[in-house]
Short mmCIF file of C-alpha atoms in Angstrom, two decimals:
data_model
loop_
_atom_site.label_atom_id
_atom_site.label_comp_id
_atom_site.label_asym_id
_atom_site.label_seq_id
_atom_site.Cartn_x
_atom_site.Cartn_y
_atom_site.Cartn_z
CA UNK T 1 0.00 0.00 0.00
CA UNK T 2 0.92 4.00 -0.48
CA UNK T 3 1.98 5.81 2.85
CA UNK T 4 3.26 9.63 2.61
CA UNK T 5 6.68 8.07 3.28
CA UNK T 6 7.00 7.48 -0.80
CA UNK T 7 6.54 10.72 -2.19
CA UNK T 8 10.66 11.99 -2.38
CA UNK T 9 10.84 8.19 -4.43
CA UNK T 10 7.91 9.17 -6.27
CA UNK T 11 9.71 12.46 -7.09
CA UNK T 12 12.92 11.26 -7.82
CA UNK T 13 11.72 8.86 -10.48
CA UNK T 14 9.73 11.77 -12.17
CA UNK T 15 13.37 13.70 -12.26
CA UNK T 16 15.57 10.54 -13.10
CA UNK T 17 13.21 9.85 -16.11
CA UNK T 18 13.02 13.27 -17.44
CA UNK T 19 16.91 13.38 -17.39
CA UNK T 20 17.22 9.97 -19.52
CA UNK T 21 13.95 10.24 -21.80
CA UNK T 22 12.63 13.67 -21.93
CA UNK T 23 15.54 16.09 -21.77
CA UNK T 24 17.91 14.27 -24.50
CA UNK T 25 15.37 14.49 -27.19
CA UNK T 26 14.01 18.13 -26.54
CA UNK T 27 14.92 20.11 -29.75
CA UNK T 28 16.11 16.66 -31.03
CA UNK T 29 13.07 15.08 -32.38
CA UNK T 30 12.99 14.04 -36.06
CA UNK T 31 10.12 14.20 -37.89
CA UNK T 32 9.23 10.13 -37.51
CA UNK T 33 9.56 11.07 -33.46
CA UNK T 34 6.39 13.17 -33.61
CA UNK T 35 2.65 12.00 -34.25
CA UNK T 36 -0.72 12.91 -34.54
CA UNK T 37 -3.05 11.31 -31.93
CA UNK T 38 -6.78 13.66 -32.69
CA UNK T 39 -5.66 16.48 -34.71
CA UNK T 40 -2.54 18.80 -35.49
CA UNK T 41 -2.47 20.17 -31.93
CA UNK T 42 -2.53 16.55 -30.23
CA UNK T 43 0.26 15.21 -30.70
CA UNK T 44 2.45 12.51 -28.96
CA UNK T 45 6.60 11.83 -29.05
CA UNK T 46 9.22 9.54 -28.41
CA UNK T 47 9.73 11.35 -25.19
CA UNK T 48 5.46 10.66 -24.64
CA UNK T 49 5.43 7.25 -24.90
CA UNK T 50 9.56 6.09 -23.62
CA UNK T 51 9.02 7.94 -20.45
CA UNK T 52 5.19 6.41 -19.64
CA UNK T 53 7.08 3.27 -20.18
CA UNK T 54 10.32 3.78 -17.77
CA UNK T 55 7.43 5.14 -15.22
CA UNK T 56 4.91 2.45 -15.30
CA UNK T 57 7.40 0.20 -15.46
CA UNK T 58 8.91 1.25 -11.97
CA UNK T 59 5.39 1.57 -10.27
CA UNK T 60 4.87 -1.62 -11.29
CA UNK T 61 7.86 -3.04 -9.50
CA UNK T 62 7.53 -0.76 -6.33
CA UNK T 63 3.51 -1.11 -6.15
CA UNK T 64 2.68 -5.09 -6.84
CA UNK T 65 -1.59 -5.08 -8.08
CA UNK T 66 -1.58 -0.98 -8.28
CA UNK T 67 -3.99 0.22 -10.90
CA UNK T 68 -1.43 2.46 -13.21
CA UNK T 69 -3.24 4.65 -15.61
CA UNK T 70 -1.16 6.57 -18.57
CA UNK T 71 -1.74 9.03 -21.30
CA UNK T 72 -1.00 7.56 -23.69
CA UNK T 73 -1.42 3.53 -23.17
CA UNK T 74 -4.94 4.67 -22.47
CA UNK T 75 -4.95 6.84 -25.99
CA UNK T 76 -4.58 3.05 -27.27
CA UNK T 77 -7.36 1.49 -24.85
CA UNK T 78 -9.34 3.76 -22.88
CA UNK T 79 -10.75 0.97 -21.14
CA UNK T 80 -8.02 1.18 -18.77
CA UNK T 81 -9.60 4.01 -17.50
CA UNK T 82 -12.63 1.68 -16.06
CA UNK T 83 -12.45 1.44 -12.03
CA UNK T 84 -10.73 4.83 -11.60
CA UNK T 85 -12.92 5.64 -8.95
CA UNK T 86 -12.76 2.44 -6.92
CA UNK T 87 -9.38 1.01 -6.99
CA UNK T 88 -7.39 0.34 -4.00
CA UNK T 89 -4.41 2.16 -5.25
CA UNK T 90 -4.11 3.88 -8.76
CA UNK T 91 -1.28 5.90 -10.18
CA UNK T 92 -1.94 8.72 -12.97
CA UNK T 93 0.89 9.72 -15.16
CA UNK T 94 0.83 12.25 -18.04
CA UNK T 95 4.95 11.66 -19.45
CA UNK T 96 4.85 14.54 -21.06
CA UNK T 97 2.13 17.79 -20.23
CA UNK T 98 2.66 20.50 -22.92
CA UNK T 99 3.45 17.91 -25.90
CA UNK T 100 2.55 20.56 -28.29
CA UNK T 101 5.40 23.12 -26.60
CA UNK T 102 7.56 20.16 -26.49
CA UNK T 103 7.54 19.10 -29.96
CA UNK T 104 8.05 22.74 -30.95
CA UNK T 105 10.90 23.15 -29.18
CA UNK T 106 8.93 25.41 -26.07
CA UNK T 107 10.49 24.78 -22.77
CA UNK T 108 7.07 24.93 -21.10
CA UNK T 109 6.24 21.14 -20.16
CA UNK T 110 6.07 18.91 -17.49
CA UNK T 111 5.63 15.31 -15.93
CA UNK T 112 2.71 15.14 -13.50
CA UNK T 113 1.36 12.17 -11.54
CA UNK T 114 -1.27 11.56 -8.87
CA UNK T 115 -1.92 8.95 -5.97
CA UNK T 116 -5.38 7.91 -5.67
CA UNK T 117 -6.81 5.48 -2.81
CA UNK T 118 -10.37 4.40 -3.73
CA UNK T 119 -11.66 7.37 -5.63
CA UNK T 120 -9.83 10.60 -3.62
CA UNK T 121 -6.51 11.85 -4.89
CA UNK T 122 -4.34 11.52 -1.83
CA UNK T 123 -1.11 13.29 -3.64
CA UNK T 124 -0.19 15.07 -6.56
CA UNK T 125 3.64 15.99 -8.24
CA UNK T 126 4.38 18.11 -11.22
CA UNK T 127 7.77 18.24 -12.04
CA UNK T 128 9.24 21.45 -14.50
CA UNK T 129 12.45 19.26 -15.78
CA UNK T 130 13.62 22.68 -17.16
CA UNK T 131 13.80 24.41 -13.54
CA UNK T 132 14.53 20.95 -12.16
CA UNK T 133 11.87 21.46 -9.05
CA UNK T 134 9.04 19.86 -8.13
CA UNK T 135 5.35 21.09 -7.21
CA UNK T 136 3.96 18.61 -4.66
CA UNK T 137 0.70 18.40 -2.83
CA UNK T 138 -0.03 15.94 0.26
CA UNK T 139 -4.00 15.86 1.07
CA UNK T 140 -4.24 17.21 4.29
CA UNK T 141 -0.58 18.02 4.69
CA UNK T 142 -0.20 21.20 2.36
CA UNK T 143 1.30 21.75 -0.96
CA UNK T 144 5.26 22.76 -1.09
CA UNK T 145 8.03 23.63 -3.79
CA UNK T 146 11.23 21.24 -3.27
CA UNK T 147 14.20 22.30 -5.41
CA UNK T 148 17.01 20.41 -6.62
CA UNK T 149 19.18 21.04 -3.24
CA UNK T 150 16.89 19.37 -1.26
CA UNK T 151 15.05 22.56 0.06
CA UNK T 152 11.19 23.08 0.68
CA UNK T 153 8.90 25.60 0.82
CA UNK T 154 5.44 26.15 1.02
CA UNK T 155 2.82 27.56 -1.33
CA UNK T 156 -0.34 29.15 -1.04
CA UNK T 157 -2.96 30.47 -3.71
CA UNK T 158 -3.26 34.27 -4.14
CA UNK T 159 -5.92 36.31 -2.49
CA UNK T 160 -9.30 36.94 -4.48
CA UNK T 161 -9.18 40.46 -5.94
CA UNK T 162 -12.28 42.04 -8.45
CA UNK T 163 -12.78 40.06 -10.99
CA UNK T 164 -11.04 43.34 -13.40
CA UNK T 165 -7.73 42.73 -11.35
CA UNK T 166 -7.84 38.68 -11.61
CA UNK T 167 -5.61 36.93 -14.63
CA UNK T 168 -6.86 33.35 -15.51
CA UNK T 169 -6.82 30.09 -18.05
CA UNK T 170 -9.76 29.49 -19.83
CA UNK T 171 -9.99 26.61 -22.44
CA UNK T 172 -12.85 27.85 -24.41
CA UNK T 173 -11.84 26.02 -27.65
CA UNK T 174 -13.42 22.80 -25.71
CA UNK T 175 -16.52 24.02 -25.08
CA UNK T 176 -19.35 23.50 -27.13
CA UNK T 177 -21.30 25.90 -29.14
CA UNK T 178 -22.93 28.50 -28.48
CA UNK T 179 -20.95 28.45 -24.92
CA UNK T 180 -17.57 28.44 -26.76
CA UNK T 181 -18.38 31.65 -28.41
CA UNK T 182 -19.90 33.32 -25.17
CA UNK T 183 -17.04 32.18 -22.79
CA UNK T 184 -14.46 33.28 -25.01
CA UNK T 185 -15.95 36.60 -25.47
CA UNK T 186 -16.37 37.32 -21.70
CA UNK T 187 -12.50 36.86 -21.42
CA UNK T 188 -12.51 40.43 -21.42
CA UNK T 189 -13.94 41.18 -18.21
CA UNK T 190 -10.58 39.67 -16.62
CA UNK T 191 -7.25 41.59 -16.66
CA UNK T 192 -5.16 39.60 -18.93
CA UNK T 193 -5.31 35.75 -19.83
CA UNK T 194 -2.63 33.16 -19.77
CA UNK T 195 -2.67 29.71 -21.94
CA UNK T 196 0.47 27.76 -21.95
CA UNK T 197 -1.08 24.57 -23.30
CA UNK T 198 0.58 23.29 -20.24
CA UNK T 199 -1.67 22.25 -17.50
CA UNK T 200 0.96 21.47 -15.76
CA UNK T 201 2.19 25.29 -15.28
CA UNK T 202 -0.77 26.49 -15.38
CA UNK T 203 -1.82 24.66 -12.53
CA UNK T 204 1.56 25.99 -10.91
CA UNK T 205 1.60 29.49 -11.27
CA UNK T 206 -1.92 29.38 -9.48
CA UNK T 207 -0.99 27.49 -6.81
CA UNK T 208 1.78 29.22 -6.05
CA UNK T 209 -0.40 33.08 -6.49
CA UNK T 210 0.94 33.80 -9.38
CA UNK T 211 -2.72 34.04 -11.05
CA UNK T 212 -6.04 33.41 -9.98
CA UNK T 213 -8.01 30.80 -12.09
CA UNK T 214 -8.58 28.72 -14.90
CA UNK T 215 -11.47 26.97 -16.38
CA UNK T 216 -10.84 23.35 -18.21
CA UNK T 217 -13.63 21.67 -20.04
CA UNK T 218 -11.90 18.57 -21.33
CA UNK T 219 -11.01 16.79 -17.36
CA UNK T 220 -8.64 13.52 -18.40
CA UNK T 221 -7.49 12.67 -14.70
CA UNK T 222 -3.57 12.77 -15.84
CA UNK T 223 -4.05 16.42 -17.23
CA UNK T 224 -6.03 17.40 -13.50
CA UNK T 225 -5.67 15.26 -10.85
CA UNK T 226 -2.56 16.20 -9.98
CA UNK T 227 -2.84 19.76 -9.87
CA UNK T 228 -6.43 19.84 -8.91
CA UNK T 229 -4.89 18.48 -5.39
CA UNK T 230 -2.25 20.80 -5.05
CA UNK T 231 -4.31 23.73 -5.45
CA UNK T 232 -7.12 22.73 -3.24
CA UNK T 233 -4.06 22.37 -0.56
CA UNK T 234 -2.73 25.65 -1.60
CA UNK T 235 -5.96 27.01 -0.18
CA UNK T 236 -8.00 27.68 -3.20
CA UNK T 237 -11.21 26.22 -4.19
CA UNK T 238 -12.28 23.46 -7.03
CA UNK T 239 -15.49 22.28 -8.26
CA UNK T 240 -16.84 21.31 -11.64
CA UNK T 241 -19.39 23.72 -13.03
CA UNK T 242 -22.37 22.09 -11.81
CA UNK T 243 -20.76 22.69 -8.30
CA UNK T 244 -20.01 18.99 -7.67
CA UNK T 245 -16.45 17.87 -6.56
CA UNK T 246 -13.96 16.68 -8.78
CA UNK T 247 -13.60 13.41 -8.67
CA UNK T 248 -10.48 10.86 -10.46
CA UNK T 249 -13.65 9.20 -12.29
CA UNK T 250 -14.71 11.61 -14.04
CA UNK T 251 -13.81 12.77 -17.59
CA UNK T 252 -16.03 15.74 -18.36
CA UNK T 253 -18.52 18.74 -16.65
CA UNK T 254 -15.81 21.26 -16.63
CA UNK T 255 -13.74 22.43 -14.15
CA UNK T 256 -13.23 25.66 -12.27
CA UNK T 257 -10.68 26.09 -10.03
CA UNK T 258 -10.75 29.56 -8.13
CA UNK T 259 -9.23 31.51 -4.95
CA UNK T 260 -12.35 30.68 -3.06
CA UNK T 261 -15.97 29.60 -3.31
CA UNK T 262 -17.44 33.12 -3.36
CA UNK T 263 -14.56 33.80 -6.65
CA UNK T 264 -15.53 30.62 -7.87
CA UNK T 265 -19.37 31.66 -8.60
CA UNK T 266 -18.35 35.02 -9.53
CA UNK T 267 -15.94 34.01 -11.96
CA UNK T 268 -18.32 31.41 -13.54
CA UNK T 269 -21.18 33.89 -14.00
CA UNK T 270 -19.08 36.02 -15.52
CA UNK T 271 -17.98 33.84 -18.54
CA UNK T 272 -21.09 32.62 -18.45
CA UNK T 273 -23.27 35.46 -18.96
CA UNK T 274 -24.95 36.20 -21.90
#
């Protein structure tokens, strides 16, 4: 079983397998490296698929009868996405979170993966192999920054200003019609917008109050999971957009995650108002 004892192994393999898969082919990649998975923006690489493997490979070993749930092995069967929400122990890894920015030679990507203990997220790590740190949340224990020397510090979500003074994430292009038109127009009320195409530091410079909120439509568990934990220990507040928790079973309603409940309905009426 999973005690709190495993995260530093947990982080170290995330680092260990960036340095021999991920970081040798960045700006390296020939053409046959890269493919379409859905469309020209979905892409998946040598880096994508080597690294799930190292990584599965070594839960496997460490974590006999886990459930282990990847990116991309479930691109080729989503079935392995079936009991989610009720296993004993399940591991979510995204290898590579930004694939796009990857592939394009962007150094704006991560490797993110959650602990889950029958259907509640109990820990979540997003590694930047770039700054070489990690991003960790513990569920009930806080969310921290540990560096490459060993050092730790905690983070904590911003404060919730007016909505005019807030800067945010929002993934309208998933959205259907006519909401994707109305949600992206309403972007305006907000002071600026970010999009990295990188949950991973999106998810980051949240938690750690560097903005405010973003809204996701499209919830696969590797993309949210992980973050989704560490910003709810961070202090700030998640729900999907009917209001109901997040849960590692689910796959769609939206997300919005937000300093606080009160921000959280203000920021979805705003987007949301026609």
């Amino acid at each position: 079983m999973f005690d709190h004892h495993e995260i530093n192994w947990l982080a170290d393999l995330l680092s260990s397998t960036a340095d021999t898969e991920i970081l040798p082919r960045f700006r390296r990649l020939d053409s046959g490296d890269i493919r379409q998975k859905t469309s020209a923006d979905d892409l998946v690489t040598e880096a994508d698929v080597n690294s799930e493997k190292v990584i599965t490979a070594a839960l496997r070993e460490r974590f006999a009868g886990a459930m282990i749930v990847g990116e991309e092995a479930c691109s080729d069967n989503p079935a392995l996405l079936d009991g989610l929400n009720s296993a004993d122990l399940a591991f979510t890894i995204d290898p590579v979170d930004g694939t796009f920015n990857f592939a394009s030679g962007v150094p704006l990507f991560g490797v993110m993966l959650s602990v889950n203990i029958k259907g509640e997220t109990v820990a979540g790590i997003i590694y930047d192999p770039m700054g070489r740190d990690w991003l960790i949340g513990i569920k009930g224990a806080g969310s921290y920054i540990r560096r490459a020397d060993g050092s730790e510090h905690k983070v904590r979500v911003a404060d919730a200003p007016a909505l005019k003074e807030m800067t945010g994430c929002v993934s309208w292009q998933y959205l259907p019609e006519p909401d994707r038109t109305l949600v992206a127009g309403n972007q305006a009320k907000f002071l600026s917008h970010l999009g990295y195409r990188c949950a991973a530091h999106e998810y980051r410079v949240i938690a750690t109050g560097s903005a405010h909120f973003a809204v996701y439509n499209k919830l696969m568990p590797w993309d949210h999971l992980p973050g989704n934990l560490i910003h709810q220990e961070a202090g700030g507040y998640t729900a999907r957009l009917d209001g109901s928790a997040y849960k590692p079973g689910h796959v769609d309603g939206g997300l919005i995650i937000a300093p606080d409940a009160d921000s959280w309905q203000a920021i979805k009426q705003a987007l949301w108002q026609k």
